[in-house]
PDB file of C-alpha atoms (C1' of nucleotides) in Angstrom:
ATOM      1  CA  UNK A   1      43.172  77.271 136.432  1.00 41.00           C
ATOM      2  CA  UNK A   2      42.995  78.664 133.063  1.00 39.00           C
ATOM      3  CA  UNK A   3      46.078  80.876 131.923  1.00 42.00           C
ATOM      4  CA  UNK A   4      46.651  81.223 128.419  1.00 45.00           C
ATOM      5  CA  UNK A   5      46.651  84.908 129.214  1.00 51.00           C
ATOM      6  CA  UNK A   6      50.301  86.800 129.468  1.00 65.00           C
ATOM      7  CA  UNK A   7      49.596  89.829 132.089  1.00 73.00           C
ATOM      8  CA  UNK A   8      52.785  91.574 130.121  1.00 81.00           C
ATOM      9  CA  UNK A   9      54.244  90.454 127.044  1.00 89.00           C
ATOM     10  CA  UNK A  10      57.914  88.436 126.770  1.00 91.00           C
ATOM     11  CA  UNK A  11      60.222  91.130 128.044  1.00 94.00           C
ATOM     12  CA  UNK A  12      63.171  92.047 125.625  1.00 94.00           C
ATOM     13  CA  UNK A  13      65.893  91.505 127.414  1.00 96.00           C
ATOM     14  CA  UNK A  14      67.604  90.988 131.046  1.00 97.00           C
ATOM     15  CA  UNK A  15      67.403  94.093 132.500  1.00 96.00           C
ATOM     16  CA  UNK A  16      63.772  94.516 131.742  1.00 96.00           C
ATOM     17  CA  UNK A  17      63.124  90.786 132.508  1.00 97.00           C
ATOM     18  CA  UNK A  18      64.830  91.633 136.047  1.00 97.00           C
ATOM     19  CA  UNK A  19      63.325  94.827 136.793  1.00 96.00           C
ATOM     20  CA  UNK A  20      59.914  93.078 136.426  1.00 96.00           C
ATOM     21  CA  UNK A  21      60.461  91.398 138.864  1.00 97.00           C
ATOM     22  CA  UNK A  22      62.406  93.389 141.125  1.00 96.00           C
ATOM     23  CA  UNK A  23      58.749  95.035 140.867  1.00 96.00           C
ATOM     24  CA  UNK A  24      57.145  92.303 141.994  1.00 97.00           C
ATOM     25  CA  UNK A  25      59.545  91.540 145.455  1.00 97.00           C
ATOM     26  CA  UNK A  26      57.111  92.133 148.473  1.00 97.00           C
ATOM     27  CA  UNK A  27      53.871  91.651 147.117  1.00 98.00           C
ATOM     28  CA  UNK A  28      51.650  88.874 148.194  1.00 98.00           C
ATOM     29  CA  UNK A  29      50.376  85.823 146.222  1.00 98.00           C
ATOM     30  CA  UNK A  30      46.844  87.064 147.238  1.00 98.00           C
ATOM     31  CA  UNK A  31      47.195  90.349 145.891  1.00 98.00           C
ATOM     32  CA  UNK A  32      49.287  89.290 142.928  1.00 97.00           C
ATOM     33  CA  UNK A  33      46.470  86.229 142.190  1.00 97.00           C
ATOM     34  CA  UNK A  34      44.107  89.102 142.612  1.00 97.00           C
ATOM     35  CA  UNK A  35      45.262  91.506 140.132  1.00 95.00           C
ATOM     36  CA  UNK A  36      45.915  88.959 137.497  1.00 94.00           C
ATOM     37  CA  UNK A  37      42.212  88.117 138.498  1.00 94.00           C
ATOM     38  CA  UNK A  38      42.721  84.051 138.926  1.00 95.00           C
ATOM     39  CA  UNK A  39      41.566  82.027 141.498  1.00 97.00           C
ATOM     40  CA  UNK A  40      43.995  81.043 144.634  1.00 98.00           C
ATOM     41  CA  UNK A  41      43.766  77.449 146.166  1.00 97.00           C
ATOM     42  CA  UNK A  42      43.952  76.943 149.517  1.00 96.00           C
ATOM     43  CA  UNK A  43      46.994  75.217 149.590  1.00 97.00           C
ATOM     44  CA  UNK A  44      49.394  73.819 147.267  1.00 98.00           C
ATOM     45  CA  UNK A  45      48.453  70.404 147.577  1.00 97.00           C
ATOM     46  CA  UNK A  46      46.395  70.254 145.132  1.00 97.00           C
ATOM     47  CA  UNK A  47      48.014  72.746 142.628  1.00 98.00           C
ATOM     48  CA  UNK A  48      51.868  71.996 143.273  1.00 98.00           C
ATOM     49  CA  UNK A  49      52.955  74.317 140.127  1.00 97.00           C
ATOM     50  CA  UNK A  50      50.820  77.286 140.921  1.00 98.00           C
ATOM     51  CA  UNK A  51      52.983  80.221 142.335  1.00 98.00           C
ATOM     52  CA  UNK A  52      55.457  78.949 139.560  1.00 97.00           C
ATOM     53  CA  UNK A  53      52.408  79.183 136.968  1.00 96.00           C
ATOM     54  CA  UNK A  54      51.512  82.832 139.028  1.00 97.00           C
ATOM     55  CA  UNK A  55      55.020  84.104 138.615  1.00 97.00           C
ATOM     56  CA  UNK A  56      55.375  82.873 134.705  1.00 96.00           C
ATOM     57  CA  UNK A  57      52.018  85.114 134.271  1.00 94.00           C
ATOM     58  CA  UNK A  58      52.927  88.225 135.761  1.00 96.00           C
ATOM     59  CA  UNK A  59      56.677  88.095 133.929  1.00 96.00           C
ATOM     60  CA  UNK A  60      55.541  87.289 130.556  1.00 94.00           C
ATOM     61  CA  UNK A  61      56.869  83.868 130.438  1.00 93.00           C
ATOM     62  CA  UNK A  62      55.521  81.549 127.864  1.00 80.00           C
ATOM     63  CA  UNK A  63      53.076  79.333 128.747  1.00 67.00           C
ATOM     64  CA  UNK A  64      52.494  75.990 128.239  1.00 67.00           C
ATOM     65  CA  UNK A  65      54.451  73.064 128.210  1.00 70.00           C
ATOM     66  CA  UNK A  66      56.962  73.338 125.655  1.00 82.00           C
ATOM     67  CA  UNK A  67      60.301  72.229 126.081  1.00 79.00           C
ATOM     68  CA  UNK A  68      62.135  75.135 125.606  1.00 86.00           C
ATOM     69  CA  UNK A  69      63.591  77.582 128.681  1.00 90.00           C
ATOM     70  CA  UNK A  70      60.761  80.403 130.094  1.00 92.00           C
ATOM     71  CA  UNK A  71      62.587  83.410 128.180  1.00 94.00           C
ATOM     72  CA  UNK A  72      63.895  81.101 125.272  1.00 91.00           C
ATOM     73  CA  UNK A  73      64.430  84.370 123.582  1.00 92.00           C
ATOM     74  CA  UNK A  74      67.106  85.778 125.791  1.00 95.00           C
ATOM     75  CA  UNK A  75      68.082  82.429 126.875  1.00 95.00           C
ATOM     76  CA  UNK A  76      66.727  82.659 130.943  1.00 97.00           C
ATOM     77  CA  UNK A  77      64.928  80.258 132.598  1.00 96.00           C
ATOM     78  CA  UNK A  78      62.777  80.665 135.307  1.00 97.00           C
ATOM     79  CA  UNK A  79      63.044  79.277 138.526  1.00 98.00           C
ATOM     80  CA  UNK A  80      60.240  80.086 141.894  1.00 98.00           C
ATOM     81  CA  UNK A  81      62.048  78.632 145.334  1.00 98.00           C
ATOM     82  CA  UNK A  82      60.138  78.122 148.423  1.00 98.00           C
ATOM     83  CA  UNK A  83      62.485  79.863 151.446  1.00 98.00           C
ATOM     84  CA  UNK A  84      61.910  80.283 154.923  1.00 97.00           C
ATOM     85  CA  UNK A  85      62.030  83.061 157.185  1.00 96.00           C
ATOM     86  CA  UNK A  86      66.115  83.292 156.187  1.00 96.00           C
ATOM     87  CA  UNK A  87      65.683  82.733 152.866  1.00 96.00           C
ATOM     88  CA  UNK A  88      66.830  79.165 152.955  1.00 97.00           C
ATOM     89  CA  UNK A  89      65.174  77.139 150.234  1.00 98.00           C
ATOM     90  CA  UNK A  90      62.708  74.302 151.881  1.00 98.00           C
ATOM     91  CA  UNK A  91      63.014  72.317 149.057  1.00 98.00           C
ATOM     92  CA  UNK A  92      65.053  70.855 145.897  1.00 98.00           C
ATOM     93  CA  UNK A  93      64.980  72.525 142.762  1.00 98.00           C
ATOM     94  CA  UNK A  94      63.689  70.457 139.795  1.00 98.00           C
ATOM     95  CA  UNK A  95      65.567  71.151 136.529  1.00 98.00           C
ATOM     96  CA  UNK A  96      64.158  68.611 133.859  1.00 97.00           C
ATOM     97  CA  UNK A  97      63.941  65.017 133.100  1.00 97.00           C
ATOM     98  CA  UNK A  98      66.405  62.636 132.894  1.00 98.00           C
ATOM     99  CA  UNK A  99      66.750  60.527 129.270  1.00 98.00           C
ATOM    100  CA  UNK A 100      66.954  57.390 129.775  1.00 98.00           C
ATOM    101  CA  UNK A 101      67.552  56.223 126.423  1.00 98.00           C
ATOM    102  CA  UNK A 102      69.514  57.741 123.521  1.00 96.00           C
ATOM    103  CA  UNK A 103      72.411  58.554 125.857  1.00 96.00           C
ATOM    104  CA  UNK A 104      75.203  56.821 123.405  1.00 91.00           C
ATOM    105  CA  UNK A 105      77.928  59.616 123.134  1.00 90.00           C
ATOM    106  CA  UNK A 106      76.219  62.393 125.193  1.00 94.00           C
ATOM    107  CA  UNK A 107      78.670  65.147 126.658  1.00 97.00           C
ATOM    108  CA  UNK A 108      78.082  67.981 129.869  1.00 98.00           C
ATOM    109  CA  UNK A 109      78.440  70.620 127.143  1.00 97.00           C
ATOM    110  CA  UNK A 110      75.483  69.766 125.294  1.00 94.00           C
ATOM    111  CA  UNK A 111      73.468  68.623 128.210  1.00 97.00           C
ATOM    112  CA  UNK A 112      69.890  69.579 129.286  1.00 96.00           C
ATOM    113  CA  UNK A 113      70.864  70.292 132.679  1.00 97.00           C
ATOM    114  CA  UNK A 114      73.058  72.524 131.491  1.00 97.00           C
ATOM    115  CA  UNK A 115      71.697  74.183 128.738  1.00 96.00           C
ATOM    116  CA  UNK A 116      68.876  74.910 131.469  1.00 96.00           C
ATOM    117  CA  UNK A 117      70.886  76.455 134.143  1.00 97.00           C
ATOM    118  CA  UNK A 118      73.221  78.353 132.088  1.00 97.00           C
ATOM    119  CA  UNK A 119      70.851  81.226 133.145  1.00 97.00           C
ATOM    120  CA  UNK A 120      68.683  81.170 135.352  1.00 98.00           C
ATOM    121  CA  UNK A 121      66.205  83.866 137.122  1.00 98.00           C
ATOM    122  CA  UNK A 122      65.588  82.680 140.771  1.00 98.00           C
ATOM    123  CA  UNK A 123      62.998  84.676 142.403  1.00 98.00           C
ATOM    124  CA  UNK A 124      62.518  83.057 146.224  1.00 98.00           C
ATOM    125  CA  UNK A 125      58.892  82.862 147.366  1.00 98.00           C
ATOM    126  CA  UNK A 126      57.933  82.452 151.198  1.00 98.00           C
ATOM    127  CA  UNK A 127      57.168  78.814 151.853  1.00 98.00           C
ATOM    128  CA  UNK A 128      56.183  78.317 155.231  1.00 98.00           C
ATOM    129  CA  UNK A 129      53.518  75.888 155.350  1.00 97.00           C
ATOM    130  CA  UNK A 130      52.610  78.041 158.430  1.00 97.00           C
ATOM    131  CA  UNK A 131      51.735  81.246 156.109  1.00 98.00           C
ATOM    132  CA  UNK A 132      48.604  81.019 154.331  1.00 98.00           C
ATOM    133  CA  UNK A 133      49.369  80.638 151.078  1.00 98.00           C
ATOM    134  CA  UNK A 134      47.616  84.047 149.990  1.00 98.00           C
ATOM    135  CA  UNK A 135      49.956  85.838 152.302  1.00 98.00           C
ATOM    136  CA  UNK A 136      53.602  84.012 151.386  1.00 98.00           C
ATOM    137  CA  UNK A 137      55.334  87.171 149.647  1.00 98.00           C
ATOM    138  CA  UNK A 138      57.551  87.181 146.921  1.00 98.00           C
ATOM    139  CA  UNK A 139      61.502  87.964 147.538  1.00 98.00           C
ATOM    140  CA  UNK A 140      64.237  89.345 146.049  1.00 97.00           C
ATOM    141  CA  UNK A 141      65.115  87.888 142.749  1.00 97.00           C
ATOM    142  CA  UNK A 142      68.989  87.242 141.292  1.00 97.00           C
ATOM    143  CA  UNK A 143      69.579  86.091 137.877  1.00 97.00           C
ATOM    144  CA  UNK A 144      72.503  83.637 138.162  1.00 97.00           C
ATOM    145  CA  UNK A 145      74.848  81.671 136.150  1.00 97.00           C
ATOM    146  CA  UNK A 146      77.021  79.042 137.398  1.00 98.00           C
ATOM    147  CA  UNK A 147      80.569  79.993 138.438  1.00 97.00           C
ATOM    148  CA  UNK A 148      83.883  77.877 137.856  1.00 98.00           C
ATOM    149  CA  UNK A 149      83.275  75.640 140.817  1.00 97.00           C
ATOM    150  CA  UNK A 150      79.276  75.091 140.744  1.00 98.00           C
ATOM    151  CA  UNK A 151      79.626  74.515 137.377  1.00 98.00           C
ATOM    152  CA  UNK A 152      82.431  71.933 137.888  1.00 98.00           C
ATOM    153  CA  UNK A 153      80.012  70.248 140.800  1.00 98.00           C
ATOM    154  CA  UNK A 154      77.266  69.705 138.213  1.00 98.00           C
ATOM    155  CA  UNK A 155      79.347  68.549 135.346  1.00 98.00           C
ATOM    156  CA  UNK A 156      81.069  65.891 137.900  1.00 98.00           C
ATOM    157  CA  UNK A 157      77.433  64.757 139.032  1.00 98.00           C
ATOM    158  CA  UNK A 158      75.980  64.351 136.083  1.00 98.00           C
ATOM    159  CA  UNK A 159      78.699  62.127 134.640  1.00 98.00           C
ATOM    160  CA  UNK A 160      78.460  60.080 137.348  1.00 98.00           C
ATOM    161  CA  UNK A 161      74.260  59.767 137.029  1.00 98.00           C
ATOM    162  CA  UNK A 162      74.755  59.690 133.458  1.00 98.00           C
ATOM    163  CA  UNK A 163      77.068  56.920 133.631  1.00 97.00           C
ATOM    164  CA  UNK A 164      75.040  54.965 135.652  1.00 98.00           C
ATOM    165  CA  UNK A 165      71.870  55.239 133.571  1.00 98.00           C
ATOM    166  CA  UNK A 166      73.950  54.252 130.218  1.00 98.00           C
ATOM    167  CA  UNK A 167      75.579  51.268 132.282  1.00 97.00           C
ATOM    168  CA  UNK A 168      72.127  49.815 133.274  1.00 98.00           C
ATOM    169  CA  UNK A 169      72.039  50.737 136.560  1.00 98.00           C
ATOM    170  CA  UNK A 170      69.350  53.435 136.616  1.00 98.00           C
ATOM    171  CA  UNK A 171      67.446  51.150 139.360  1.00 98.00           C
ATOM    172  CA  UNK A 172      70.083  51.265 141.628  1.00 98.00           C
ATOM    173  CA  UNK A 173      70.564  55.113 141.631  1.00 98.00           C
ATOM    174  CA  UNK A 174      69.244  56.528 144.814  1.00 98.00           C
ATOM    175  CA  UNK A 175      68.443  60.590 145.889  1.00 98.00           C
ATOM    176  CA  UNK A 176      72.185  59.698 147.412  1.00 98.00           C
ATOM    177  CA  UNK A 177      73.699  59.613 144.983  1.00 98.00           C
ATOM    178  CA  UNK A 178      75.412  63.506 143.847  1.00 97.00           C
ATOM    179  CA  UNK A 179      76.833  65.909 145.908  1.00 98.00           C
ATOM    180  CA  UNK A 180      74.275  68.813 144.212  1.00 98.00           C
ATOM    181  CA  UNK A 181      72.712  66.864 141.782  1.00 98.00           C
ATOM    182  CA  UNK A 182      70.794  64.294 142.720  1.00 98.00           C
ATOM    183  CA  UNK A 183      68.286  61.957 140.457  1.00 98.00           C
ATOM    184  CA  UNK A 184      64.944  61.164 141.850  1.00 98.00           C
ATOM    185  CA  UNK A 185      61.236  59.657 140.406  1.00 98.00           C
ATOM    186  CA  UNK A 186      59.338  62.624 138.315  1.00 98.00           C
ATOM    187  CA  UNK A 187      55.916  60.789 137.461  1.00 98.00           C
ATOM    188  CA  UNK A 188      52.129  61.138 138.085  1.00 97.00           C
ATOM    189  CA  UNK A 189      52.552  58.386 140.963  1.00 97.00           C
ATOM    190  CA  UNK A 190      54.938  55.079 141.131  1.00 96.00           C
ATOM    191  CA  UNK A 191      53.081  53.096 138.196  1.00 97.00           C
ATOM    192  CA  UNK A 192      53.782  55.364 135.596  1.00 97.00           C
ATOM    193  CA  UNK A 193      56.435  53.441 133.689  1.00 98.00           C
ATOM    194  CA  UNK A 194      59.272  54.396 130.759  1.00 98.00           C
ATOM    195  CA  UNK A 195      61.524  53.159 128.812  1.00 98.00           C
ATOM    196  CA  UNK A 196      65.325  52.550 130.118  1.00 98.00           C
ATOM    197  CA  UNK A 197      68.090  50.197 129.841  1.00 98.00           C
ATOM    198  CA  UNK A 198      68.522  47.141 131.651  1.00 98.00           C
ATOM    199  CA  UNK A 199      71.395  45.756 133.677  1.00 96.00           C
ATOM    200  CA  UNK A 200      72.555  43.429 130.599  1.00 97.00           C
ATOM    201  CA  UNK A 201      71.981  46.172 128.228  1.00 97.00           C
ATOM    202  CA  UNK A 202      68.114  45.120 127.588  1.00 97.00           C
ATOM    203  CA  UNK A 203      65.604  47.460 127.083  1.00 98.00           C
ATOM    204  CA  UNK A 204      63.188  47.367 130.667  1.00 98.00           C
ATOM    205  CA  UNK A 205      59.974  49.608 131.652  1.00 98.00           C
ATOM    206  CA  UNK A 206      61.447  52.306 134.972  1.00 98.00           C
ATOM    207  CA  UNK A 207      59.713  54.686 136.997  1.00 98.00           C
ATOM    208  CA  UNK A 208      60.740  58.410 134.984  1.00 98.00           C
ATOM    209  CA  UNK A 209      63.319  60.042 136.575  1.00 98.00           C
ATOM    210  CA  UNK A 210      64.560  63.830 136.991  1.00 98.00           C
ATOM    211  CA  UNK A 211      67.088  65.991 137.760  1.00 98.00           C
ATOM    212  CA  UNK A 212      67.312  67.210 140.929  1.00 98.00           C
ATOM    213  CA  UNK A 213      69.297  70.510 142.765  1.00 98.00           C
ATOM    214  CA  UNK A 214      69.752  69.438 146.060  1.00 98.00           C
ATOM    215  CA  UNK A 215      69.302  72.714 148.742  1.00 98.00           C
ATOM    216  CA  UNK A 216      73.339  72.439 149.301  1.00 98.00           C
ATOM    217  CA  UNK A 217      73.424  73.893 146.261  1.00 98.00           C
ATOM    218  CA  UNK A 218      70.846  76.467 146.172  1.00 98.00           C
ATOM    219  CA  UNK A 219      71.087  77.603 149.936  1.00 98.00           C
ATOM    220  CA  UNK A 220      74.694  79.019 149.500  1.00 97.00           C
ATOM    221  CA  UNK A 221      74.027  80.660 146.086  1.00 96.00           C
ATOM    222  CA  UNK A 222      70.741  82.564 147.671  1.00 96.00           C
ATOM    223  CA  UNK A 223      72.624  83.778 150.570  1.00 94.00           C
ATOM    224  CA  UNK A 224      75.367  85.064 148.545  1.00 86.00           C
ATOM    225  CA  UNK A 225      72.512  87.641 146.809  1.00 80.00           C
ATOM    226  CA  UNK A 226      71.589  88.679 150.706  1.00 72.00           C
ATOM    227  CA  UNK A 227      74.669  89.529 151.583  1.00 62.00           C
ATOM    228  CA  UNK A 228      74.971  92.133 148.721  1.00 55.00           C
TER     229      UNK A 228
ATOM    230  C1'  DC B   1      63.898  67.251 161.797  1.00 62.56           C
ATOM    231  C1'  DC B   2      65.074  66.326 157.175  1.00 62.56           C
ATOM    232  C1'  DT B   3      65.525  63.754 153.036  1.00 62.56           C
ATOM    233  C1'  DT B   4      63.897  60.427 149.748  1.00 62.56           C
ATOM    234  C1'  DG B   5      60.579  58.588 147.150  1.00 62.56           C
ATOM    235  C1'  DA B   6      55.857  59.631 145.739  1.00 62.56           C
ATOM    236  C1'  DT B   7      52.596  62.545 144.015  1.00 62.56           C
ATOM    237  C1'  DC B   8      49.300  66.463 141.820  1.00 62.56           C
ATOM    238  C1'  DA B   9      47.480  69.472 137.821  1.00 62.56           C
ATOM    239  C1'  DT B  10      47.487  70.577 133.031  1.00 62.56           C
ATOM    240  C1'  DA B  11      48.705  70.749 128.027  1.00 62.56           C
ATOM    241  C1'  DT B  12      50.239  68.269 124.081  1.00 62.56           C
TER     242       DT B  12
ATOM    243  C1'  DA C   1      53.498  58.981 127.861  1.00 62.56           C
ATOM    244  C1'  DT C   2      56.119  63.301 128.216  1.00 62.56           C
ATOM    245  C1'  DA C   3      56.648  67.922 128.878  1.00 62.56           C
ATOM    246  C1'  DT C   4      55.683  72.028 131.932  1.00 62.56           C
ATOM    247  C1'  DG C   5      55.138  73.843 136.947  1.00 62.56           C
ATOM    248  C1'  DA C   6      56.771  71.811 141.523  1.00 62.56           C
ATOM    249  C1'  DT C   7      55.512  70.253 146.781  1.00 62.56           C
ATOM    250  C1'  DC C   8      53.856  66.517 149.645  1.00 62.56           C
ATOM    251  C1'  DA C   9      54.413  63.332 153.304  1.00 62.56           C
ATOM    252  C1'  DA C  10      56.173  58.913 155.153  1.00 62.56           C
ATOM    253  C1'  DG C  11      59.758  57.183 157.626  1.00 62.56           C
ATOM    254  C1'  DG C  12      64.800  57.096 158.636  1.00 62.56           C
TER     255       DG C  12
END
DNA sequence: CCTTGATCATAT
DNA sequence: ATATGATCAAGG
């Protein structure tokens, strides 16, 4: 899929950002694949990151693969969510990689994981395997920042991960481990290897890792938006 | 049925 | 290999 193409240019601020894609709540994936004139696959399976790649398109996101959030300019990132027919999220939300190196004196405040959720722009897509993908419909979006207590979740998470990847333990961290946050493999398949640190403070080769938002987290702060 | 671990595409 | 975008699918 080729998509260096922006169907609108980066909006200017929130409110426009939002409106965009309060515009774009109800509309299909067929019809919005359509307009932008791109292909649609048949399924996902092939093309995990496409209605995240569709939605980045039609709200002027940057493309690419730049490490920076979608909106960098007014400091929102962008976030598509697979729901079902309640608008429960059928899966967990990626946020970015873990580091698995370089972690000597690294604090919450300064964190990735934060810096990437301090605003975020959720916008739920149907994800019913059941629904051809060119019919799945786009929902409601919310732009979201974490309150006192989700924000208190992550921080205490992500010490604890944190901790155990400086220790030398990343190999024993599981998708258990983290109330809301959990740490699981983010890699083109189980033999893609990095850098890490051992359990006797060694450097070793480890399967990549990322951070995770498990749907305990996401489902309640969805349903909050419905009920308004 | 659901979660965990694995995987897919693309750009740099 | 690492970053972006995530969902798949085996098995507990």
């Amino acid at each position: 899929m080729a998509a260096d193409i922006t169907l609108f240019p980066a909006p200017e601020n929130e409110q426009v950002l939002l409106a965009r894609a309060q515009a774009l709540a109800g509309f299909s994936m067929g019809e919005l694949a359509a307009r932008a004139g791109i292909a649609i696959p048949r399924d996902l399976r092939r093309d995990k990151g496409w209605v995240g790649m569709l939605l980045e398109l039609w709200l002027g996101a940057s493309a690419g693969s730049k490490a920076e959030r979608d909106f960098a300019h007014i400091g929102v990132e962008l976030k598509t969510i697979p729901v079902d027919g309640q608008g429960r999220p059928l899966e967990t939300t990626f946020v970015c990689v873990a580091p698995l190196t370089g972690n000597t004196g690294v604090v919450w405040q300064t964190s990735h994981v934060r810096h990437k959720l301090t605003r975020v722009l959720w916008v739920p897509v149907e994800g019913d395997r059941s629904i051809a993908l060119a019919q799945r419909r786009i929902g409601s979006p919310l732009l979201w920042s974490p309150n006192q207590e989700e924000e208190s979740l992550l921080q205490r998470d992500w010490e604890e991960l944190m901790d155990l990847i400086v220790l030398g333990q990343v190999e024993r961290i599981t998708a258990r481990h983290g109330e809301v946050l959990q740490l699981r493999p983010k890699a083109a398949n189980s033999k893609a290897l990095t850098e890490a640190i051992g359990e006797h403070g060694q450097p070793i080769m480890t399967l990549p890792r990322g951070f995770y938002l498990k749907k305990t987290f996401t489902a309640p702060l969805l349903a909050r938006h419905f009920l308004l």
